[in-house]
GROMACS .gro file of C-alpha atoms in nm:
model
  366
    1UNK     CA    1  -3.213  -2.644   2.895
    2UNK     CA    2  -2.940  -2.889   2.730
    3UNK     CA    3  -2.660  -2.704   2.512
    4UNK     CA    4  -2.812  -2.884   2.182
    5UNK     CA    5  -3.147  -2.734   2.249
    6UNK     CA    6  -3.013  -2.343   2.289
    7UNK     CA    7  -3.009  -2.116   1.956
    8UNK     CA    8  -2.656  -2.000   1.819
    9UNK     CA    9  -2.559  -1.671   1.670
   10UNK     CA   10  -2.473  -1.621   1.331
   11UNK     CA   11  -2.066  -1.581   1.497
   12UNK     CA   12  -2.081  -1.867   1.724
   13UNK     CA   13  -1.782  -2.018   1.550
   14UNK     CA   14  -1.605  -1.705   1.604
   15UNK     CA   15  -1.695  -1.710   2.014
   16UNK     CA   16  -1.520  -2.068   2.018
   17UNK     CA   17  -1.212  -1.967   1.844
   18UNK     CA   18  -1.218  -1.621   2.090
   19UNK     CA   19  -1.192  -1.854   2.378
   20UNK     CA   20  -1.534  -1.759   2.524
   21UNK     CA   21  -1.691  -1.905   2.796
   22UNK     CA   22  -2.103  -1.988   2.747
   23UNK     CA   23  -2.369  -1.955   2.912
   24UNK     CA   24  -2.799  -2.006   2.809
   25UNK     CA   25  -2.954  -1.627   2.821
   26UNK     CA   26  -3.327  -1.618   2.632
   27UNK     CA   27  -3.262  -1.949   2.517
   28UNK     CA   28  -2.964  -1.867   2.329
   29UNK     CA   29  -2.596  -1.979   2.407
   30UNK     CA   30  -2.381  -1.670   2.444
   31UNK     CA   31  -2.011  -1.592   2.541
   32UNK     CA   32  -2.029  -1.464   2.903
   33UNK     CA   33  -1.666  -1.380   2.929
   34UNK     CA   34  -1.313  -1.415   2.722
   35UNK     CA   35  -1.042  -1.217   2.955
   36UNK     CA   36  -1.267  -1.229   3.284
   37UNK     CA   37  -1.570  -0.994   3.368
   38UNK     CA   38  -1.370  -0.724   3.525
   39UNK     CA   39  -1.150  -0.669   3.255
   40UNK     CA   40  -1.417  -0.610   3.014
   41UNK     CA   41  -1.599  -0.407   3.193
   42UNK     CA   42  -1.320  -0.178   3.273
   43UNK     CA   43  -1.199  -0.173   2.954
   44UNK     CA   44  -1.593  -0.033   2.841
   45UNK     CA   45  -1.546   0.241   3.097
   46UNK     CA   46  -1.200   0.355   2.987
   47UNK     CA   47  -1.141   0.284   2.649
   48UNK     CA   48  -1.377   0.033   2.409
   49UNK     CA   49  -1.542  -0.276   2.450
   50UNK     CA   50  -1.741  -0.483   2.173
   51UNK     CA   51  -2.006  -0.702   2.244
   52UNK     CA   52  -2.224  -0.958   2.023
   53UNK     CA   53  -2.558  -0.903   2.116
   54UNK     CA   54  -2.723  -1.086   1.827
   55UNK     CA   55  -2.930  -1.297   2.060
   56UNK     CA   56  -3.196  -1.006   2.071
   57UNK     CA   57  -3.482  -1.010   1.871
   58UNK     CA   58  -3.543  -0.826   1.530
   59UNK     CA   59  -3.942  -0.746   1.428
   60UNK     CA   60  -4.027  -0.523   1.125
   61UNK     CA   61  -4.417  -0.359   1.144
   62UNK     CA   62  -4.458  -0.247   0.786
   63UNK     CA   63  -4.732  -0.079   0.555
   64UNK     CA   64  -4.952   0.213   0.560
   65UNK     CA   65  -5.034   0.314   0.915
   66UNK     CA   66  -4.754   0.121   1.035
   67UNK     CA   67  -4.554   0.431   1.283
   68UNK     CA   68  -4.969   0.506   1.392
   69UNK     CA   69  -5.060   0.158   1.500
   70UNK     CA   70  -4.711   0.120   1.669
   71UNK     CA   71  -4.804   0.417   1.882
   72UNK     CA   72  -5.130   0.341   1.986
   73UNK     CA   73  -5.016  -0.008   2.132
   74UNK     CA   74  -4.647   0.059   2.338
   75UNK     CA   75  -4.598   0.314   2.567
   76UNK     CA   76  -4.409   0.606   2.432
   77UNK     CA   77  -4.507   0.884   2.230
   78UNK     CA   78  -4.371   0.829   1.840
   79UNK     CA   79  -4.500   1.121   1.751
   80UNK     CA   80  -4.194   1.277   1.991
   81UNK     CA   81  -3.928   1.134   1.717
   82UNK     CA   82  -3.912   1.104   1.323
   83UNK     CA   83  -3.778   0.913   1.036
   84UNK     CA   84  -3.357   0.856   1.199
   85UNK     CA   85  -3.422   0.826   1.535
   86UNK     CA   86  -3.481   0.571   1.782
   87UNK     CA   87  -3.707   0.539   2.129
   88UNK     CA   88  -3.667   0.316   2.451
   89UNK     CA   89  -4.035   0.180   2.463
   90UNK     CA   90  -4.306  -0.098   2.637
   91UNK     CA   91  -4.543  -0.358   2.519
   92UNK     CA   92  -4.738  -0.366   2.817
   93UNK     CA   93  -5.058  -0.596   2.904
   94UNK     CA   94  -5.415  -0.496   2.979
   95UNK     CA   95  -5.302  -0.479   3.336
   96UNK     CA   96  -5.010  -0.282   3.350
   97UNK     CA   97  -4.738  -0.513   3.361
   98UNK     CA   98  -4.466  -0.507   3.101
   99UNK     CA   99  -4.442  -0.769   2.835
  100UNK     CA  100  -4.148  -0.654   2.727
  101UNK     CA  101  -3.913  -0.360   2.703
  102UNK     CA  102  -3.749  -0.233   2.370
  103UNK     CA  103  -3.625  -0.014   2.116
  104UNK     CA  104  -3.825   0.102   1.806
  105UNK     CA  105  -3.607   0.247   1.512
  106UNK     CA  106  -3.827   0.464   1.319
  107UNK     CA  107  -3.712   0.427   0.952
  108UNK     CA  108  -4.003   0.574   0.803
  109UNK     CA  109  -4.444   0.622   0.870
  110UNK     CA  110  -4.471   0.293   0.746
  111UNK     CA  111  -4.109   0.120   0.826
  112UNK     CA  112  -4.048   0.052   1.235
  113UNK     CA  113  -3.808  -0.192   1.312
  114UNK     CA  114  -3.809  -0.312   1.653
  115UNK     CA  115  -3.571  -0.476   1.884
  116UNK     CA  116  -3.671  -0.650   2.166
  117UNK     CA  117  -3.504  -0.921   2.451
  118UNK     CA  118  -3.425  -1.226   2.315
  119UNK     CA  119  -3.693  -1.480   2.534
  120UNK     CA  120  -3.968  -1.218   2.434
  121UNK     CA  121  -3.953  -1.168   2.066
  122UNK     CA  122  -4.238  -1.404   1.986
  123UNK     CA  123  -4.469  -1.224   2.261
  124UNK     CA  124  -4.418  -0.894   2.139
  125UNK     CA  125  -4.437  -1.000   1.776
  126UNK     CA  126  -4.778  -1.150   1.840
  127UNK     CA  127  -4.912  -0.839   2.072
  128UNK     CA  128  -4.867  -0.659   1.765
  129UNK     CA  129  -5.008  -0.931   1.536
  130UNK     CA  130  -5.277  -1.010   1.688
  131UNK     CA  131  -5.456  -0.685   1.608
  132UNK     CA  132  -5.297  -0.513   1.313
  133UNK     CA  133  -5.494  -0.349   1.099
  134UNK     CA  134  -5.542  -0.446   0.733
  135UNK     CA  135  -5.251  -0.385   0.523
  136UNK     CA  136  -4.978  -0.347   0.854
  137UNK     CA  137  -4.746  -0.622   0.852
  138UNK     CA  138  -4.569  -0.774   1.158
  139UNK     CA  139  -4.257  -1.008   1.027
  140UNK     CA  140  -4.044  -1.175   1.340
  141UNK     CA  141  -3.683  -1.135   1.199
  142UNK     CA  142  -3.474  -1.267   1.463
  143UNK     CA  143  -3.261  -1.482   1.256
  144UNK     CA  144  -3.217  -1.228   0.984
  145UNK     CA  145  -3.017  -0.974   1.157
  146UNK     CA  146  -2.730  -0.930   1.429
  147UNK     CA  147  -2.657  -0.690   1.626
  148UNK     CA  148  -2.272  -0.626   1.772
  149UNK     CA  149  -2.260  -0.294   2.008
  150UNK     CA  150  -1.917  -0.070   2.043
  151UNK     CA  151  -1.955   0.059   2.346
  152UNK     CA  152  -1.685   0.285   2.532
  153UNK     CA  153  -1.495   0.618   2.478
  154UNK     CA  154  -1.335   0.559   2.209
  155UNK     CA  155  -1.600   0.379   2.028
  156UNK     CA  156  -1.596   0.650   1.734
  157UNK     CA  157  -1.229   0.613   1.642
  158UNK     CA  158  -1.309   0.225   1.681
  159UNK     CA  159  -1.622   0.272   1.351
  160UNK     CA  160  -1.435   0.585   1.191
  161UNK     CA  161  -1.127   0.343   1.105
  162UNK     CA  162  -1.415   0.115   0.940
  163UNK     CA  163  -1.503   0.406   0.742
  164UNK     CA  164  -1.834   0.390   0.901
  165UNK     CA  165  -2.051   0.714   1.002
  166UNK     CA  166  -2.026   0.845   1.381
  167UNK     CA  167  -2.147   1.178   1.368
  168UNK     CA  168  -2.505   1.074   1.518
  169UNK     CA  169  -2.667   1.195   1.760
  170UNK     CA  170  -2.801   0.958   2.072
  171UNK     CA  171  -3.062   0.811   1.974
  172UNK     CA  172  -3.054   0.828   1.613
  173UNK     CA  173  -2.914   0.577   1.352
  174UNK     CA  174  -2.797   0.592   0.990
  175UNK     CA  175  -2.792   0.293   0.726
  176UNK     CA  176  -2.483   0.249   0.578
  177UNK     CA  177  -2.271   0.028   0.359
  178UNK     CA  178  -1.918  -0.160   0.484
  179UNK     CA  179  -1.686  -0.327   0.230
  180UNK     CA  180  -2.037  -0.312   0.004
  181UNK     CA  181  -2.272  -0.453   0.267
  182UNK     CA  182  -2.528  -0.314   0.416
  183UNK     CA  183  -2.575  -0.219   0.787
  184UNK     CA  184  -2.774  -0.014   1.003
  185UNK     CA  185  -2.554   0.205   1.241
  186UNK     CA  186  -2.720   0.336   1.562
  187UNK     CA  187  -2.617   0.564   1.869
  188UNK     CA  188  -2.743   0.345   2.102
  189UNK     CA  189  -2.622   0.125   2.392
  190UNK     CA  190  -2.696  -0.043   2.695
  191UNK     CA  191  -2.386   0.024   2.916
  192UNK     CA  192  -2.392   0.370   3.033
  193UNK     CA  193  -2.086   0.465   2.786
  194UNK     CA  194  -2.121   0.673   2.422
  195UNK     CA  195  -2.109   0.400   2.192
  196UNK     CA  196  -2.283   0.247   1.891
  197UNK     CA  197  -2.469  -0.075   1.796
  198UNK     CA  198  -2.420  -0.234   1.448
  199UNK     CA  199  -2.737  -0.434   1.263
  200UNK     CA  200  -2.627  -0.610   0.937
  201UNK     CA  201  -2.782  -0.896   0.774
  202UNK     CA  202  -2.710  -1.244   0.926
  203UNK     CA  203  -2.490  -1.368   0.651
  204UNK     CA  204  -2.265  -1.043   0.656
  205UNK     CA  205  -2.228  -1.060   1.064
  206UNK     CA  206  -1.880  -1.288   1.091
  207UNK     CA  207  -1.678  -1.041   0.862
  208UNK     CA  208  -1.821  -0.741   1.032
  209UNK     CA  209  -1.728  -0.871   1.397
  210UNK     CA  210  -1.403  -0.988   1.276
  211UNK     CA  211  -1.336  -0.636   1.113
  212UNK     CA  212  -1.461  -0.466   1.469
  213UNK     CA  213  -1.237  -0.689   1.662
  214UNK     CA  214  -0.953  -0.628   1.568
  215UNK     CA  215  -1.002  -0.260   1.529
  216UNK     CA  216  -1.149  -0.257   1.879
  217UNK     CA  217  -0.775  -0.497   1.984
  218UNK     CA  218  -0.567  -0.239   1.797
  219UNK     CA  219  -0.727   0.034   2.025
  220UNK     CA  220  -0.618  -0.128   2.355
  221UNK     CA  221  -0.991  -0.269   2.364
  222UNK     CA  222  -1.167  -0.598   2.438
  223UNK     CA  223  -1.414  -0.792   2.322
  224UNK     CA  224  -1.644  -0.864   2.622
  225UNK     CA  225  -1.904  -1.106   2.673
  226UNK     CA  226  -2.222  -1.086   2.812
  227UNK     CA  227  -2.093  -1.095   3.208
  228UNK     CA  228  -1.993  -0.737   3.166
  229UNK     CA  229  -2.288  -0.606   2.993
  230UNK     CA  230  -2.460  -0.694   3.314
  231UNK     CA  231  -2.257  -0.496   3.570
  232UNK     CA  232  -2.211  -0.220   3.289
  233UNK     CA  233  -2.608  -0.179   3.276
  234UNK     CA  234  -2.640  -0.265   3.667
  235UNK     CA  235  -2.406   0.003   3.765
  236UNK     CA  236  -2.637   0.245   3.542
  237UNK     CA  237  -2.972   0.086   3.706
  238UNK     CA  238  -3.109  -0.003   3.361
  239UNK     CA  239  -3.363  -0.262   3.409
  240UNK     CA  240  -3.344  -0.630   3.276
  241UNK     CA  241  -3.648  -0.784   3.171
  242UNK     CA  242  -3.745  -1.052   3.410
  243UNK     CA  243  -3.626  -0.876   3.706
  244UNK     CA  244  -3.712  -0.498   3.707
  245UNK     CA  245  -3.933  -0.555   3.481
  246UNK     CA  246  -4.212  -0.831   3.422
  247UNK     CA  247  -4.600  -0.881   3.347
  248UNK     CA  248  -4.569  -0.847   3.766
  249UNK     CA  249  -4.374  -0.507   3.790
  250UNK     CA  250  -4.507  -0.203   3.614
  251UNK     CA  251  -4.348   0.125   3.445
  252UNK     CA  252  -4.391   0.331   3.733
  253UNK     CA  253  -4.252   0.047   3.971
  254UNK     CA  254  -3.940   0.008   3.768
  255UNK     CA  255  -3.851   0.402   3.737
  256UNK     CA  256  -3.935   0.340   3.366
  257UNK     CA  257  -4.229   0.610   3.379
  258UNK     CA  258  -4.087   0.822   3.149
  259UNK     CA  259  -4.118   0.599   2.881
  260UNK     CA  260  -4.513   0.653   2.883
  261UNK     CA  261  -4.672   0.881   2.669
  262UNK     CA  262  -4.923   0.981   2.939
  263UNK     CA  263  -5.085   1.237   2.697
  264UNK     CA  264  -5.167   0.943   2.446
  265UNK     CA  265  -5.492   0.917   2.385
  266UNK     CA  266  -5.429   0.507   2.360
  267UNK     CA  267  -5.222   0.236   2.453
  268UNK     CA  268  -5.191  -0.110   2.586
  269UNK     CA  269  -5.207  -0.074   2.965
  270UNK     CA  270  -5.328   0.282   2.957
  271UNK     CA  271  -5.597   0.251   3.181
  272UNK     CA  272  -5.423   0.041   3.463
  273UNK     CA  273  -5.099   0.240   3.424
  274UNK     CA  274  -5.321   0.590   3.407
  275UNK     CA  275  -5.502   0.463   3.770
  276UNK     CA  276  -5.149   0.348   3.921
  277UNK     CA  277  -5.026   0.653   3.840
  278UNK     CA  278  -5.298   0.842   4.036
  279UNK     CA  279  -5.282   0.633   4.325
  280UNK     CA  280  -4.872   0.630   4.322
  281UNK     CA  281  -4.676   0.232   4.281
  282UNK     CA  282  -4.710   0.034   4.573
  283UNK     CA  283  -4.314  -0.014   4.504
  284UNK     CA  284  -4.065   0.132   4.371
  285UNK     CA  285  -3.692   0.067   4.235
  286UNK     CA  286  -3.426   0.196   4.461
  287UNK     CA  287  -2.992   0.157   4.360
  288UNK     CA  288  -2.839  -0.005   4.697
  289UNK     CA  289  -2.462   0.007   4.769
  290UNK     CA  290  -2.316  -0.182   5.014
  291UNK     CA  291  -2.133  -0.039   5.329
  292UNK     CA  292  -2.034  -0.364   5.417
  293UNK     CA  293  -1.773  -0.644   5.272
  294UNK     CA  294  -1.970  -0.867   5.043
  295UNK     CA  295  -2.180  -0.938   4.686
  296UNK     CA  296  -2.519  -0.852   4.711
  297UNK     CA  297  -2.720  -1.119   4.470
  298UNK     CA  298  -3.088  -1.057   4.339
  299UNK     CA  299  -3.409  -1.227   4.541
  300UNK     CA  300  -3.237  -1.137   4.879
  301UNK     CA  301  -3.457  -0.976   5.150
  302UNK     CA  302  -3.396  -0.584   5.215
  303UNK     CA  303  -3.483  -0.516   5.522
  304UNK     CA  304  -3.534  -0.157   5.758
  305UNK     CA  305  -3.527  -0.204   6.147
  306UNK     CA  306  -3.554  -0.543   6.085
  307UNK     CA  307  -3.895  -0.528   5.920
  308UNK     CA  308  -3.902  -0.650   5.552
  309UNK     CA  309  -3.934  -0.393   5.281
  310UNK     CA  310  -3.863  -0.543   4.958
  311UNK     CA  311  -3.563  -0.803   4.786
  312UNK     CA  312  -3.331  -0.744   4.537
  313UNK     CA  313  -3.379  -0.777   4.219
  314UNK     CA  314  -3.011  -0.772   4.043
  315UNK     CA  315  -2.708  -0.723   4.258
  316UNK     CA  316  -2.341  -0.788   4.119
  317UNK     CA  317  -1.947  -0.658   4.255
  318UNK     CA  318  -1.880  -0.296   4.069
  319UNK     CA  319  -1.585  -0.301   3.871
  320UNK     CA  320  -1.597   0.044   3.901
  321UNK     CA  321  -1.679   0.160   4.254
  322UNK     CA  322  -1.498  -0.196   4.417
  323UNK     CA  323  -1.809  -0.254   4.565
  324UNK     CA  324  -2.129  -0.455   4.578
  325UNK     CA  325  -2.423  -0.330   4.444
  326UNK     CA  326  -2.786  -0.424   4.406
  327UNK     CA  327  -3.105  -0.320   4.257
  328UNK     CA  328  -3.446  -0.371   4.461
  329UNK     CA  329  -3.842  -0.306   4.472
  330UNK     CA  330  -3.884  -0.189   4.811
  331UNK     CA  331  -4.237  -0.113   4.938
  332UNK     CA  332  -4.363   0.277   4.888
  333UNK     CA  333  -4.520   0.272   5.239
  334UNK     CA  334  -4.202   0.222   5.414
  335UNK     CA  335  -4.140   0.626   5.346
  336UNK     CA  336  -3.739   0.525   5.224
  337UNK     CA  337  -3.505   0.802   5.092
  338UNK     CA  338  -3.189   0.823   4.913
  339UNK     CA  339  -2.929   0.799   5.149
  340UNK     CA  340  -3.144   0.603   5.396
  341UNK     CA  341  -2.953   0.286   5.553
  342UNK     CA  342  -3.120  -0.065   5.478
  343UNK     CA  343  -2.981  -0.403   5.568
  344UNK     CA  344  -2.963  -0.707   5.330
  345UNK     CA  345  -3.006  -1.072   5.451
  346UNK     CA  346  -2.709  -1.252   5.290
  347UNK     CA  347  -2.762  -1.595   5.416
  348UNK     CA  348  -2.885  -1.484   5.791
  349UNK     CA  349  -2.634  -1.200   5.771
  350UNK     CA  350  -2.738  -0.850   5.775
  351UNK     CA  351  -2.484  -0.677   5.495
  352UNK     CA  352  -2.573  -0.318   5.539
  353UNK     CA  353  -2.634  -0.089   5.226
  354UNK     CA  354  -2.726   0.253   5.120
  355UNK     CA  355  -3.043   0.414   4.931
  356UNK     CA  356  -2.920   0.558   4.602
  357UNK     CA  357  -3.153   0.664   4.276
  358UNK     CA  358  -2.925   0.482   4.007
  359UNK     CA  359  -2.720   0.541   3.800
  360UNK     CA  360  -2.439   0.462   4.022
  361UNK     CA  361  -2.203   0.624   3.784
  362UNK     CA  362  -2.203   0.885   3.570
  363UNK     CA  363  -2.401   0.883   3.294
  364UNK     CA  364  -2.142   0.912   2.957
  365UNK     CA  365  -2.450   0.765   2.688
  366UNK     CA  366  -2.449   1.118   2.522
   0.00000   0.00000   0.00000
């Protein structure tokens, strides 16, 4: 895909005068890195980081029904949260794969706004769409919104010098105003660290990042690109659409079955999910961490006394633990266990690596 063809943020501008590097990520050009990766990511873990993350879709479901209808097609129970809170979710297909995975803010029994990956916003739009019942809306609102995320320690000093609320719990979000704007603040986050994410409206986004910047700057923080969002969230073993999770790898593969409202008396992929669950995943997501020098890299062979079990699926260097790290699907059959030793095929050598049920750092998210 040629630069010209790839979507922009509403900050784009801002990215090029940052120094960013770019890269194409759901068909949008994003800043992968400003200072370097490591830096970025280090800085999330100790102090604050802000990211633009306005690439990710924006759906609202509205009207009468709207919170029931939402819960009787993606996987997890709504009927668990209220009006202020937010869930992790899946749009599944008939047959248990996962169309995509997201977050549903639940503003109100007939208000949901939903944020999805960026290259799957359409799918999941139309999933609900398609069978809506009369008077339930479903309006694709990717260009109307962005989304930055303060992420790190001291992401609450970082909002409460913006005069904006932090006394949220995870999970829950607030709507707000900022110099007379609107914007949704949420205690969400996809890097492991407490943090927050920030929706305004598209038009208002350049101020607000600006604003965010140089707070997160005058707080010894960085603004990071999208290179350290992915070790942040591989260190945690967070899945990324499109490899730990896809129409070809289920909940219950991925680790992700707690995001299923088993109970439910309906939703898409109930039945497949319901039998998989019965018979237990052929595979399953495992964290490994290498014993050896080198950078494990995803669609590499995992292997166990030289028989293949599985391949990588994400693998990256750890900032944090100053080693390499992967995620795979390893077969169920071959009876692994944390702590087992596995080798990886690195280009005909045998890198050997750990079992480990991710995260691979502590959890700090609450």
């Amino acid at each position: 895909m040629s630069d010209q063809s790839l979507l922009q943020g509403p900050i784009h501008a801002v990215h090029t005068e940052l120094g960013a590097t770019f890269a194409a990520f759901g068909g949008w050009q994003m800043p992968v890195s400003y200072a370097g990766t490591v830096a970025e990511h280090t800085a999330v873990r100790e102090n604050v980081g802000l990211f633009d993350v306005s690439h990710l879709g924006k759906a609202l479901v509205a009207g009468p029904g709207a919170a029931d209808y939402v819960n009787s097609t993606l996987t997890n129970d709504l009927r668990k949260i209220g009006p202020g809170k937010a869930q992790y979710t899946l749009c599944c297909t008939e047959s248990g794969g996962v169309t995509d995975d997201l977050i549903v803010y639940y503003v109100s029994d007939e208000e949901l706004f939903l944020v999805p990956n960026a290259a799957n916003t359409a799918a999941v739009v139309a999933v609900l769409a398609a069978n809506a019942p009369e008077g339930v809306t479903v309006t694709n609102q990717h260009r109307d919104h962005g989304v930055f995320a303060v992420q790190g320690p001291t992401s609450e000093a970082v909002l409460q010098g913006l005069g904006l609320p932090t006394d949220l719990g995870y999970m829950s979000f607030v709507d707000a105003q900022w110099n007379g704007v609107p914007v949704r603040v949420c205690r969400t986050g996809y890097t492991g660290e407490r943090g927050f994410e920030l929706v305004p409206r598209w038009a208002d986004a350049e101020a607000l990042f600006r604003a965010l910047a140089d707070a997160v700057r005058a707080a010894g923080g960085r603004v990071a690109g999208l290179g350290a969002r992915d070790t942040l969230r591989t260190e945690m073993g967070y899945p990324l659409h499109g490899h730990e999770l896809s129409e070809a790898i289920s909940p219950l593969q991925a680790r992700c079955g707690w995001a299923v409202g088993w109970s439910k008396p309906a939703f898409r992929g109930r039945a497949a999910l319901v039998a998989e669950k019965e018979s237990g995943p052929a595979r399953r997501l495992w964290g490994l961490q290498a014993l050896d020098r080198g950078v494990l890299r995803p669609d590499l062979k995992v292997l166990r006394d030289g028989n293949t079990v599985g391949e990588t699926t994400s693998g990256t260097f750890s900032p944090t633990l100053k080693v390499g790290i992967a995620l795979a699907l390893l077969d169920t059959a071959a009876g692994l266990a944390a702590g087992d030793e596995v080798a990886v095929d690195v280009r005909g050598r045998a890198l050997r690596a750990r079992l480990v049920v991710p995260p691979f750092v502590p959890d700090h998210t609450k």
